[in-house]
Short mmCIF file of C-alpha atoms and ligand atoms in Angstrom, two decimals:
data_model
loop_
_atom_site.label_atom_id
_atom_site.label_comp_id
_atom_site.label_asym_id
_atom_site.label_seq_id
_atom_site.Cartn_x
_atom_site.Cartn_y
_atom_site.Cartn_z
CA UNK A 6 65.06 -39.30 24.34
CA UNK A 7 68.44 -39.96 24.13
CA UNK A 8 71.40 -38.34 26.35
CA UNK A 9 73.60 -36.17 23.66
CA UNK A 10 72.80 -35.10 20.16
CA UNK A 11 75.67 -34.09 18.64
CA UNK A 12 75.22 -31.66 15.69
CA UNK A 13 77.95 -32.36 12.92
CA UNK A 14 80.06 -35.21 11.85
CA UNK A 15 83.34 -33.79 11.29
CA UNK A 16 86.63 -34.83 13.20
CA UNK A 17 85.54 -32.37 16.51
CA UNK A 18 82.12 -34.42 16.02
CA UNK A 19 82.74 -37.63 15.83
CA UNK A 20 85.35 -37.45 18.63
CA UNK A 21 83.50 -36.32 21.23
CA UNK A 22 80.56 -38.70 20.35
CA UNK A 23 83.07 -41.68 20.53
CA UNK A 24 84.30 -40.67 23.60
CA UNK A 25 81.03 -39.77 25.45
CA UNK A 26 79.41 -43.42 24.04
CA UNK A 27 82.38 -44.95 25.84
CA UNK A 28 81.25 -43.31 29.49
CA UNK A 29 77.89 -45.09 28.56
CA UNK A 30 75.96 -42.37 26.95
CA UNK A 31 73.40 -43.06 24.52
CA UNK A 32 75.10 -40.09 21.52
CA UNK A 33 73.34 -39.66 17.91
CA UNK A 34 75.62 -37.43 15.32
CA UNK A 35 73.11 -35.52 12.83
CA UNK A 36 75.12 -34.58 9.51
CA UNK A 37 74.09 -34.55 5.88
CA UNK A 38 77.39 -34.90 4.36
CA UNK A 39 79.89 -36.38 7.50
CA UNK A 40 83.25 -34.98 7.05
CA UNK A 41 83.16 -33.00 3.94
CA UNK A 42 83.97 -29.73 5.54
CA UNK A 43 87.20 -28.42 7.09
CA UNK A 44 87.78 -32.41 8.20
CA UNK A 45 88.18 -33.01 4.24
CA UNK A 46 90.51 -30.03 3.93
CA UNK A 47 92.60 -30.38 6.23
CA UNK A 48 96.44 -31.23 5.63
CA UNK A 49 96.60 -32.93 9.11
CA UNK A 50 99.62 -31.39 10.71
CA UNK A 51 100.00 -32.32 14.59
CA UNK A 52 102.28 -29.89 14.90
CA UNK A 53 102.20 -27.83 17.92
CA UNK A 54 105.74 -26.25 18.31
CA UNK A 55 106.10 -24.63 14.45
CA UNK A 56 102.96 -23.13 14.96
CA UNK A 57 103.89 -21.76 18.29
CA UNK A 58 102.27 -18.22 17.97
CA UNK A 59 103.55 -15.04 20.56
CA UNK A 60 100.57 -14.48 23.12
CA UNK A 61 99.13 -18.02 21.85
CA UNK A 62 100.58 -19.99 25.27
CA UNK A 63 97.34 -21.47 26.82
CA UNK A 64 96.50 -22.78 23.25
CA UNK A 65 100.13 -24.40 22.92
CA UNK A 66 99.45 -25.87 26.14
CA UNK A 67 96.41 -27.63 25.33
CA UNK A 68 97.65 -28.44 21.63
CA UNK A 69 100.32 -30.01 23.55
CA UNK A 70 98.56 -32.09 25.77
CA UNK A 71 96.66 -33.99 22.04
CA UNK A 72 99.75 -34.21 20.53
CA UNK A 73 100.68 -36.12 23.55
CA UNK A 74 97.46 -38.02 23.34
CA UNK A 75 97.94 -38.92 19.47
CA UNK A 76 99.66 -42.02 19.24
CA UNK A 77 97.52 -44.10 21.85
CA UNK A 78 94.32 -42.29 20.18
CA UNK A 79 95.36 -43.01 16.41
CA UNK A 80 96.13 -46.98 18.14
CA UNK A 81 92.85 -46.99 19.56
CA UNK A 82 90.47 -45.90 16.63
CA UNK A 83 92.60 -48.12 14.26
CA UNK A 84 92.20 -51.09 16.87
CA UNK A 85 88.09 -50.37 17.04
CA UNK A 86 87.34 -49.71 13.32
CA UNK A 87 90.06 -52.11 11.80
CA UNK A 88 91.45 -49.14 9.18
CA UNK A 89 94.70 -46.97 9.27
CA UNK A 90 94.63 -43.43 10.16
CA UNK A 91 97.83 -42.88 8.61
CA UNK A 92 99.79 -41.43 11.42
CA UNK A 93 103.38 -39.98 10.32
CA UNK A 94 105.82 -39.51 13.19
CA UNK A 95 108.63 -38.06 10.56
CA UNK A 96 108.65 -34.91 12.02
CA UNK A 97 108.49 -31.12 10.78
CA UNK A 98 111.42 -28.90 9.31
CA UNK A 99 110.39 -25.20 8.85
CA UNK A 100 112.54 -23.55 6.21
CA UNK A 101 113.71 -20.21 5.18
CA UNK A 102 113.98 -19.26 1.70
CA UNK A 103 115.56 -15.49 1.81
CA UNK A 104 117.18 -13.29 4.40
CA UNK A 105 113.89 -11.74 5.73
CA UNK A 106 112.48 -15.31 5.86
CA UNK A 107 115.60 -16.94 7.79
CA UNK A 108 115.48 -13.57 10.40
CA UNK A 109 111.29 -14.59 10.97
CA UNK A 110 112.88 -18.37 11.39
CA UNK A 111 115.26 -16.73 13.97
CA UNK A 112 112.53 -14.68 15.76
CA UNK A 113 110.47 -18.36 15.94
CA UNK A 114 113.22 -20.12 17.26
CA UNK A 115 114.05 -17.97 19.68
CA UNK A 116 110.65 -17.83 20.83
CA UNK A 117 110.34 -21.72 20.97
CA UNK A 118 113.41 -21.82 23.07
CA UNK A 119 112.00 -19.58 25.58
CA UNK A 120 108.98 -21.98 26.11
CA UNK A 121 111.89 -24.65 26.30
CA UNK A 122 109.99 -26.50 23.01
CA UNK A 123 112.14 -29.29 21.52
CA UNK A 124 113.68 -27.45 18.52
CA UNK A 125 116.99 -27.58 16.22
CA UNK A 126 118.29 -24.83 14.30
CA UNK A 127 119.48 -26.14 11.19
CA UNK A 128 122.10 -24.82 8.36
CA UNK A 129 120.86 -25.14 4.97
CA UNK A 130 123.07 -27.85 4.16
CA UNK A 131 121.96 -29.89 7.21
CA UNK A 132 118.15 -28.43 6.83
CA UNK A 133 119.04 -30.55 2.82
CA UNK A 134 120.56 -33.38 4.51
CA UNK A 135 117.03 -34.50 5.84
CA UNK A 136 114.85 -33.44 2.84
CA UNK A 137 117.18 -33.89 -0.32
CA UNK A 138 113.85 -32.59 -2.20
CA UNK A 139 114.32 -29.11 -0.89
CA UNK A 140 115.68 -26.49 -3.34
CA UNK A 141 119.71 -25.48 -2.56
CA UNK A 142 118.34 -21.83 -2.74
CA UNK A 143 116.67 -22.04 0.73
CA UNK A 144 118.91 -20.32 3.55
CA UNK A 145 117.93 -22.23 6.89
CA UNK A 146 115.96 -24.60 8.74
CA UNK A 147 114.60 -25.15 11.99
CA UNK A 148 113.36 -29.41 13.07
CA UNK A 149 111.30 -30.36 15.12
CA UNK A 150 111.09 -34.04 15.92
CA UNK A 151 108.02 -34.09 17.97
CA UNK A 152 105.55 -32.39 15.10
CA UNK A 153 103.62 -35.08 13.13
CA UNK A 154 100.75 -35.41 10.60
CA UNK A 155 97.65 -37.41 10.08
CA UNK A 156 95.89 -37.97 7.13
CA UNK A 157 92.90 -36.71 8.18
CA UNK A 158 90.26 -38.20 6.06
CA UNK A 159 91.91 -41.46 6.39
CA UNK A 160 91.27 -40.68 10.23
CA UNK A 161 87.78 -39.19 9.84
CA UNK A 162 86.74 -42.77 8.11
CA UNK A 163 88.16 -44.70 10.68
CA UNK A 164 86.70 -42.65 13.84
CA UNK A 165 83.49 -43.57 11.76
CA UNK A 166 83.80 -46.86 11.92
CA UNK A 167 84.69 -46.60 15.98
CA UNK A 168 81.72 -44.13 16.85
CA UNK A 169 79.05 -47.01 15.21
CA UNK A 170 80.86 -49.42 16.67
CA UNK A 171 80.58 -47.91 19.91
CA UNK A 172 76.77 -47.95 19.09
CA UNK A 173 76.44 -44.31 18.08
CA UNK A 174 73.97 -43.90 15.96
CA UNK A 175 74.70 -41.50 12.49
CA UNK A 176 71.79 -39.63 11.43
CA UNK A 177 71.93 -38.42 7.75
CA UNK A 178 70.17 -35.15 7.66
CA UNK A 179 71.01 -31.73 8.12
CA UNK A 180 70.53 -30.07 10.81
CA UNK A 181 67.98 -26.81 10.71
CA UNK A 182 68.57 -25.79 14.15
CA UNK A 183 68.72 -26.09 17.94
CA UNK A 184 65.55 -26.86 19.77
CA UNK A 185 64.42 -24.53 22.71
CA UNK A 186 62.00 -24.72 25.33
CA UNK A 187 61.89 -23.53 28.55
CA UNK A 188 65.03 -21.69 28.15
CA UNK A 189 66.93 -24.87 27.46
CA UNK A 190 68.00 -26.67 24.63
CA UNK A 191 66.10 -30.22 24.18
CA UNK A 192 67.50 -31.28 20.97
CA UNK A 193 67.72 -30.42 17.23
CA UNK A 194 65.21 -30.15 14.33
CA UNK A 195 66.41 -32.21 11.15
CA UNK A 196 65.76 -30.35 7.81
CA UNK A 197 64.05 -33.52 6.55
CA UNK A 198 61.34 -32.46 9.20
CA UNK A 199 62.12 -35.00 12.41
CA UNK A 200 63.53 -33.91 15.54
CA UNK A 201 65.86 -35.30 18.19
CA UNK A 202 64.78 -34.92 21.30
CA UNK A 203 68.07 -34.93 23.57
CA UNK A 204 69.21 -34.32 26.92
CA UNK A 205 72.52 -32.57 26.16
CA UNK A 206 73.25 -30.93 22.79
CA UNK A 207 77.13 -30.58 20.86
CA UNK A 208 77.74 -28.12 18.84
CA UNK A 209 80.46 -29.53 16.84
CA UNK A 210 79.55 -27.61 12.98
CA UNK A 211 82.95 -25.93 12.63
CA UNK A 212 82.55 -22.84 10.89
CA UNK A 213 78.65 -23.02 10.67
CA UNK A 214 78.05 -22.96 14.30
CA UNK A 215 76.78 -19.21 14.25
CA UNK A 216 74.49 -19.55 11.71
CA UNK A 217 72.24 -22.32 13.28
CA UNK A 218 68.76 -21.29 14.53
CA UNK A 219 68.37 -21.90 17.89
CA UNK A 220 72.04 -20.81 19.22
CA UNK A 221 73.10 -18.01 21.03
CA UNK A 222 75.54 -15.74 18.95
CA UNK A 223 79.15 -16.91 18.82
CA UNK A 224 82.57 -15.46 18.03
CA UNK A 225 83.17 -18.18 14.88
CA UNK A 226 83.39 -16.86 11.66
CA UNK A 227 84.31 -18.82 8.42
CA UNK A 228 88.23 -18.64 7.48
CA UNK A 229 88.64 -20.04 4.02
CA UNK A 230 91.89 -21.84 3.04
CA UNK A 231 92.55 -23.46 -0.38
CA UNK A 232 94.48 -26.49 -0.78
CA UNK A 233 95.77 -28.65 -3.16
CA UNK A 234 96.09 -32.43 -3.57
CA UNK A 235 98.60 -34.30 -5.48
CA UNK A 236 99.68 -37.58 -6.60
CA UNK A 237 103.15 -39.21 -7.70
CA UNK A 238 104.98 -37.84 -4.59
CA UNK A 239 106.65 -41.17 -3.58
CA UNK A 240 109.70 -40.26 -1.73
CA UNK A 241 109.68 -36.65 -2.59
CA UNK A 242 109.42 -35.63 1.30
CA UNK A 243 109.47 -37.88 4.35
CA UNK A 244 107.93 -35.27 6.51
CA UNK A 245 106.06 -32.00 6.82
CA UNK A 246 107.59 -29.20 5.34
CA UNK A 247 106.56 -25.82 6.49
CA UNK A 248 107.90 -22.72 4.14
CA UNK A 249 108.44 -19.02 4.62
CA UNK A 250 108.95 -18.33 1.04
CA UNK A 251 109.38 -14.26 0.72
CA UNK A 252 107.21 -14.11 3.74
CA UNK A 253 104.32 -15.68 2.83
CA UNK A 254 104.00 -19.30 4.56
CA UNK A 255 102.91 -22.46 2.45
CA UNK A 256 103.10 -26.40 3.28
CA UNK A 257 104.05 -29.70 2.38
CA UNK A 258 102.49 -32.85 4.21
CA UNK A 259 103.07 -36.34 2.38
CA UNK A 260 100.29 -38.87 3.06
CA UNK A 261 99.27 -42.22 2.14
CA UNK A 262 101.53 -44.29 -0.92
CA UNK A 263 102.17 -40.97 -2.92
CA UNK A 264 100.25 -37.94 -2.02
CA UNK A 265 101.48 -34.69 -1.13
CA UNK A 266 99.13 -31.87 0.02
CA UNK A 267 99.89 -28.51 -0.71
CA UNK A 268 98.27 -25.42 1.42
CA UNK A 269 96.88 -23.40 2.23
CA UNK A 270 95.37 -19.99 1.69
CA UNK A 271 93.90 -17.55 4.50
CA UNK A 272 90.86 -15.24 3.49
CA UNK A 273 88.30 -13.62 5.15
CA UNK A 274 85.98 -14.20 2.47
CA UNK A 275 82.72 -15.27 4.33
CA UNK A 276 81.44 -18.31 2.78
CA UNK A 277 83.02 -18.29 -0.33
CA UNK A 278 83.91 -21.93 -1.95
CA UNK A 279 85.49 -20.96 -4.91
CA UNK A 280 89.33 -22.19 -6.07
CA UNK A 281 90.40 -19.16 -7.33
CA UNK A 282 93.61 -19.30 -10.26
CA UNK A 283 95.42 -16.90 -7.55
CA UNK A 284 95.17 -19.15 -4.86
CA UNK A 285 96.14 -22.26 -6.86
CA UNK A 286 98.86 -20.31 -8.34
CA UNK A 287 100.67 -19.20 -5.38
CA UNK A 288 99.91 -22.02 -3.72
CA UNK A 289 102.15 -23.99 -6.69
CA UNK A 290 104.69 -20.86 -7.35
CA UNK A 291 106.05 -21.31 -3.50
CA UNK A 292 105.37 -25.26 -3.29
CA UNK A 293 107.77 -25.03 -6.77
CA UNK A 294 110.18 -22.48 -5.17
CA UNK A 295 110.79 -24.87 -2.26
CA UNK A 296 110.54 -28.20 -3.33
CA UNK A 297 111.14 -28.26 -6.99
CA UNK A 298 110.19 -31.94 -7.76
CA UNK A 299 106.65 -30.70 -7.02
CA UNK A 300 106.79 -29.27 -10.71
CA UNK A 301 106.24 -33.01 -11.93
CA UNK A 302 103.09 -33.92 -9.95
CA UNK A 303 99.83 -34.79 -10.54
CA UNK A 304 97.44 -32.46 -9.70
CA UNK A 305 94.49 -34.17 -8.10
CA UNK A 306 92.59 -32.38 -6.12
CA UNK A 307 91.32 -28.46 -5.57
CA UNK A 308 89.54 -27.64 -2.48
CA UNK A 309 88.51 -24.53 -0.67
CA UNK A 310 86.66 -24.82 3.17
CA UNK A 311 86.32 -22.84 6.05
CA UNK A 312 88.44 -23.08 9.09
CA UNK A 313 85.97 -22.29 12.22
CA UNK A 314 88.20 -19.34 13.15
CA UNK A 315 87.61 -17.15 16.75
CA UNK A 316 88.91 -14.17 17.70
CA UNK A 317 91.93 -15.57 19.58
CA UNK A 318 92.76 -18.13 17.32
CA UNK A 319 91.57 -20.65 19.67
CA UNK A 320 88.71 -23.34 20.76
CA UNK A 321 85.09 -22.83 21.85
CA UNK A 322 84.98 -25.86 24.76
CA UNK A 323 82.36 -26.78 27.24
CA UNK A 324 78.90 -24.57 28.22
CA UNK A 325 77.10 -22.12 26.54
CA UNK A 326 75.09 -19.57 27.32
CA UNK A 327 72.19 -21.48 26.77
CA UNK A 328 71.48 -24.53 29.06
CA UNK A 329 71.60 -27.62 27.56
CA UNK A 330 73.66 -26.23 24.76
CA UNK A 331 77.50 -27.57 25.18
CA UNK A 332 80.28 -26.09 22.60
CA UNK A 333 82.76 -27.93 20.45
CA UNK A 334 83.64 -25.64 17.51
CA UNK A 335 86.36 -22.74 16.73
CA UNK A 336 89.32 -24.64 16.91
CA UNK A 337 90.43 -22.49 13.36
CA UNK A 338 93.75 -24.43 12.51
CA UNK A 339 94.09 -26.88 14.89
CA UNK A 340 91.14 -29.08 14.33
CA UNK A 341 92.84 -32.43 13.77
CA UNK A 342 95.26 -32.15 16.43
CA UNK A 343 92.54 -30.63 18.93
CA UNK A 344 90.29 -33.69 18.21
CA UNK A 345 91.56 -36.55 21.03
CA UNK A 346 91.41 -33.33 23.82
CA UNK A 347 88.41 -32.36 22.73
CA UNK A 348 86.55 -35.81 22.34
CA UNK A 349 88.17 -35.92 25.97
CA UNK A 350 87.45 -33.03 27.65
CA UNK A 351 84.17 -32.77 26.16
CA UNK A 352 83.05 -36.30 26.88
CA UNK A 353 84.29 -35.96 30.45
CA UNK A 354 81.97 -32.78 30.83
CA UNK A 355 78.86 -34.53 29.16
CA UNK A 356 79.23 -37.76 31.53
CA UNK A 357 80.11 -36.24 35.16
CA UNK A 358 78.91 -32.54 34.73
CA UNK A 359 82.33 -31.30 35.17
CA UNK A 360 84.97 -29.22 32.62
CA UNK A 361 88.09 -30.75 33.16
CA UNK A 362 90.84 -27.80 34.16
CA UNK A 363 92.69 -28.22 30.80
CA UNK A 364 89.54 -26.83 29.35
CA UNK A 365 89.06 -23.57 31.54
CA UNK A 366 90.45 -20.77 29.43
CA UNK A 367 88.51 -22.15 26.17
CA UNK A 368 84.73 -21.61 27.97
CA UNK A 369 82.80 -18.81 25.65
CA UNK A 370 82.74 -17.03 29.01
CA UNK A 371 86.32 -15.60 27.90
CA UNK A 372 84.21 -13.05 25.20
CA UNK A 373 82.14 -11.53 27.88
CA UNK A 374 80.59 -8.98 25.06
CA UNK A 375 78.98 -11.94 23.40
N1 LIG B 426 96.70 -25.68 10.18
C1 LIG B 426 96.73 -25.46 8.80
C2 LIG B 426 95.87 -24.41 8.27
O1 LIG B 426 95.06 -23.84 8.97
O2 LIG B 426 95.99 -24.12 7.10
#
């Protein structure tokens, strides 16, 4: 038997694996297809203070506290798998593009202020000064120097490479559900018919974590978001750029040589995979609108996948209802940045038996109807 079975391979996954093998666990990861879900979706913003949301304060706190985290933990996994995670510390301009737009901008920055966030207010012409590839048209801007990106599947191969070198072993198959006896959970069946008999369980499967026999019923529900991928984008941007274009919101995040990735939609559409030519197009029509250079990409890549969303927009962290069963799911949009807190929060739970403080408001014990 081994101490923690951790059921998906994704970003949240792999993290907390890495970290609990380091406090001298013995971890397995069960996934059939590591890192093809919302980890392979995801644009890779770190960017805590444009996403600032009213009534959203305990969740900016802990976003926070990973940003903080990032550089040493983006150091780290390069140092212990050898490949780049592709950390960009260019920063994050939000812009306006008509009156209503520049008054939400307003309403954001006024808001960031109170929580005394590091934030500039910007006139178009300076907002153009940093980005040249914006479009004149736009009417405002707000930086923020401290909100980064990743590319997350750059850092999703890497943390690979860490978690088996930490001598975590990766178990390709998927998993059918949570094993229960005794009113505890001892491990997880395998769809190719084995088991893992463990003493702790994870439940790290994003937006499929309430749909696995064997666990209690959770507040997670599937939030689909398309995206785009494109190539050619070599000095179009040097940072994020986050739009309010007629108020809807779309975003640019360079990464790697030349790519630029364009998202994303939000639809409560259950599990639904589908690129739709509505999604794609308004994706493009606002990506054109505000950076017009986008017009002249490549178009590489489609994708739609499910952001594990929860009914207050934030994490599931720490125990479960069910003994045995420990949570590490519904962080909706802030997966990548969540993953060094979670890995250490988690990890720190798994190894001494304690949830760390930073972790308190996340428990599932917050939905008491569930
Ligand atoms: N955080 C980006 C998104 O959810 O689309």
């Amino acid at each position: 038997m081994i101490d923690v079975a951790v059921a998906g391979g994704g970003l949240i996954g792999l993290s907390v694996a890495w970290r609990a093998a380091q406090r001298g666990l013995s971890v397995a990861v069960v996934d059939d297809a590591p890192g093809t879900g919302a980890s392979a979706a995801a644009a890779g913003m770190l960017a805590p203070v444009t996403e600032a949301a009213y009534g959203e304060e305990a969740l900016l706190r802990l976003c926070l506290a990973s940003l903080q985290r990032y550089p040493a933990f983006a150091a780290e996994v390069e140092a212990a798998s050898g490949l780049p995670v592709g950390l960009r510390t260019a920063g994050t301009l939000v812009v306006g593009f008509d009156a209503d737009d520049v008054r939400a901008l307003d309403a954001l920055h006024d808001y960031q202020q109170e929580l005394g966030l590091a934030v500039e207010r910007l006139t178009p012409r300076e907002t153009r000064r940093r980005e040249p590839g914006l479009t004149p048209r736009l009417r405002g801007g707000l930086a923020v120097e401290g909100d980064h990106s990743v590319d997350g599947r750059a850092l999703h191969r890497a943390l690979t490479g860490a978690v088996e070198a930490a001598g975590v072993r990766l178990v390709r198959d998927r998993v059918a559900g949570v094993q229960v006896s005794g009113g505890r959970a001892t491990g997880l069946a395998l769809a190719g018919g084995g088991e893992l008999a463990a003493g702790t369980v994870v439940l790290a499967l994003g937006a499929h974590s309430n749909t696995l026999p064997g666990v209690p019923p959770l507040p997670v529900r599937p939030v689909k978001g398309q995206i785009l991928r494109m190539a050619g984008a070599a000095g179009l941007l040097t940072g994020t750029v986050r739009a309010l274009v007629r108020s809807r919101h779309v975003y640019l995040v360079p990464y790697g040589e030349d790519g630029l990735i364009v998202g994303a939609t939000t639809e409560d559409r259950g599990f639904d995979a589908t690129v739709t030519a509505g999604g794609v197009h308004e994706l493009l029509h606002d990506a054109i609108e505000v950076v017009p250079g986008v017009t002249e990409l490549e178009l590489v890549e489609t994708l739609a996948r499910w952001r594990p969303g929860t009914d207050d927009n934030a994490p599931l962290l720490g125990p479960s209802t069910l003994p045995g069963l420990v949570l590490a799911t519904g962080h909706h949009r802030n997966g990548v940045l969540l993953t060094p807190v979670t890995g250490d929060l988690v990890a720190e739970l798994l190894a001494t038996g304690e949830l760390p403080g930073l972790a308190a408001p996340f428990t599932v014990e917050r939905f008491p109807h569930r």
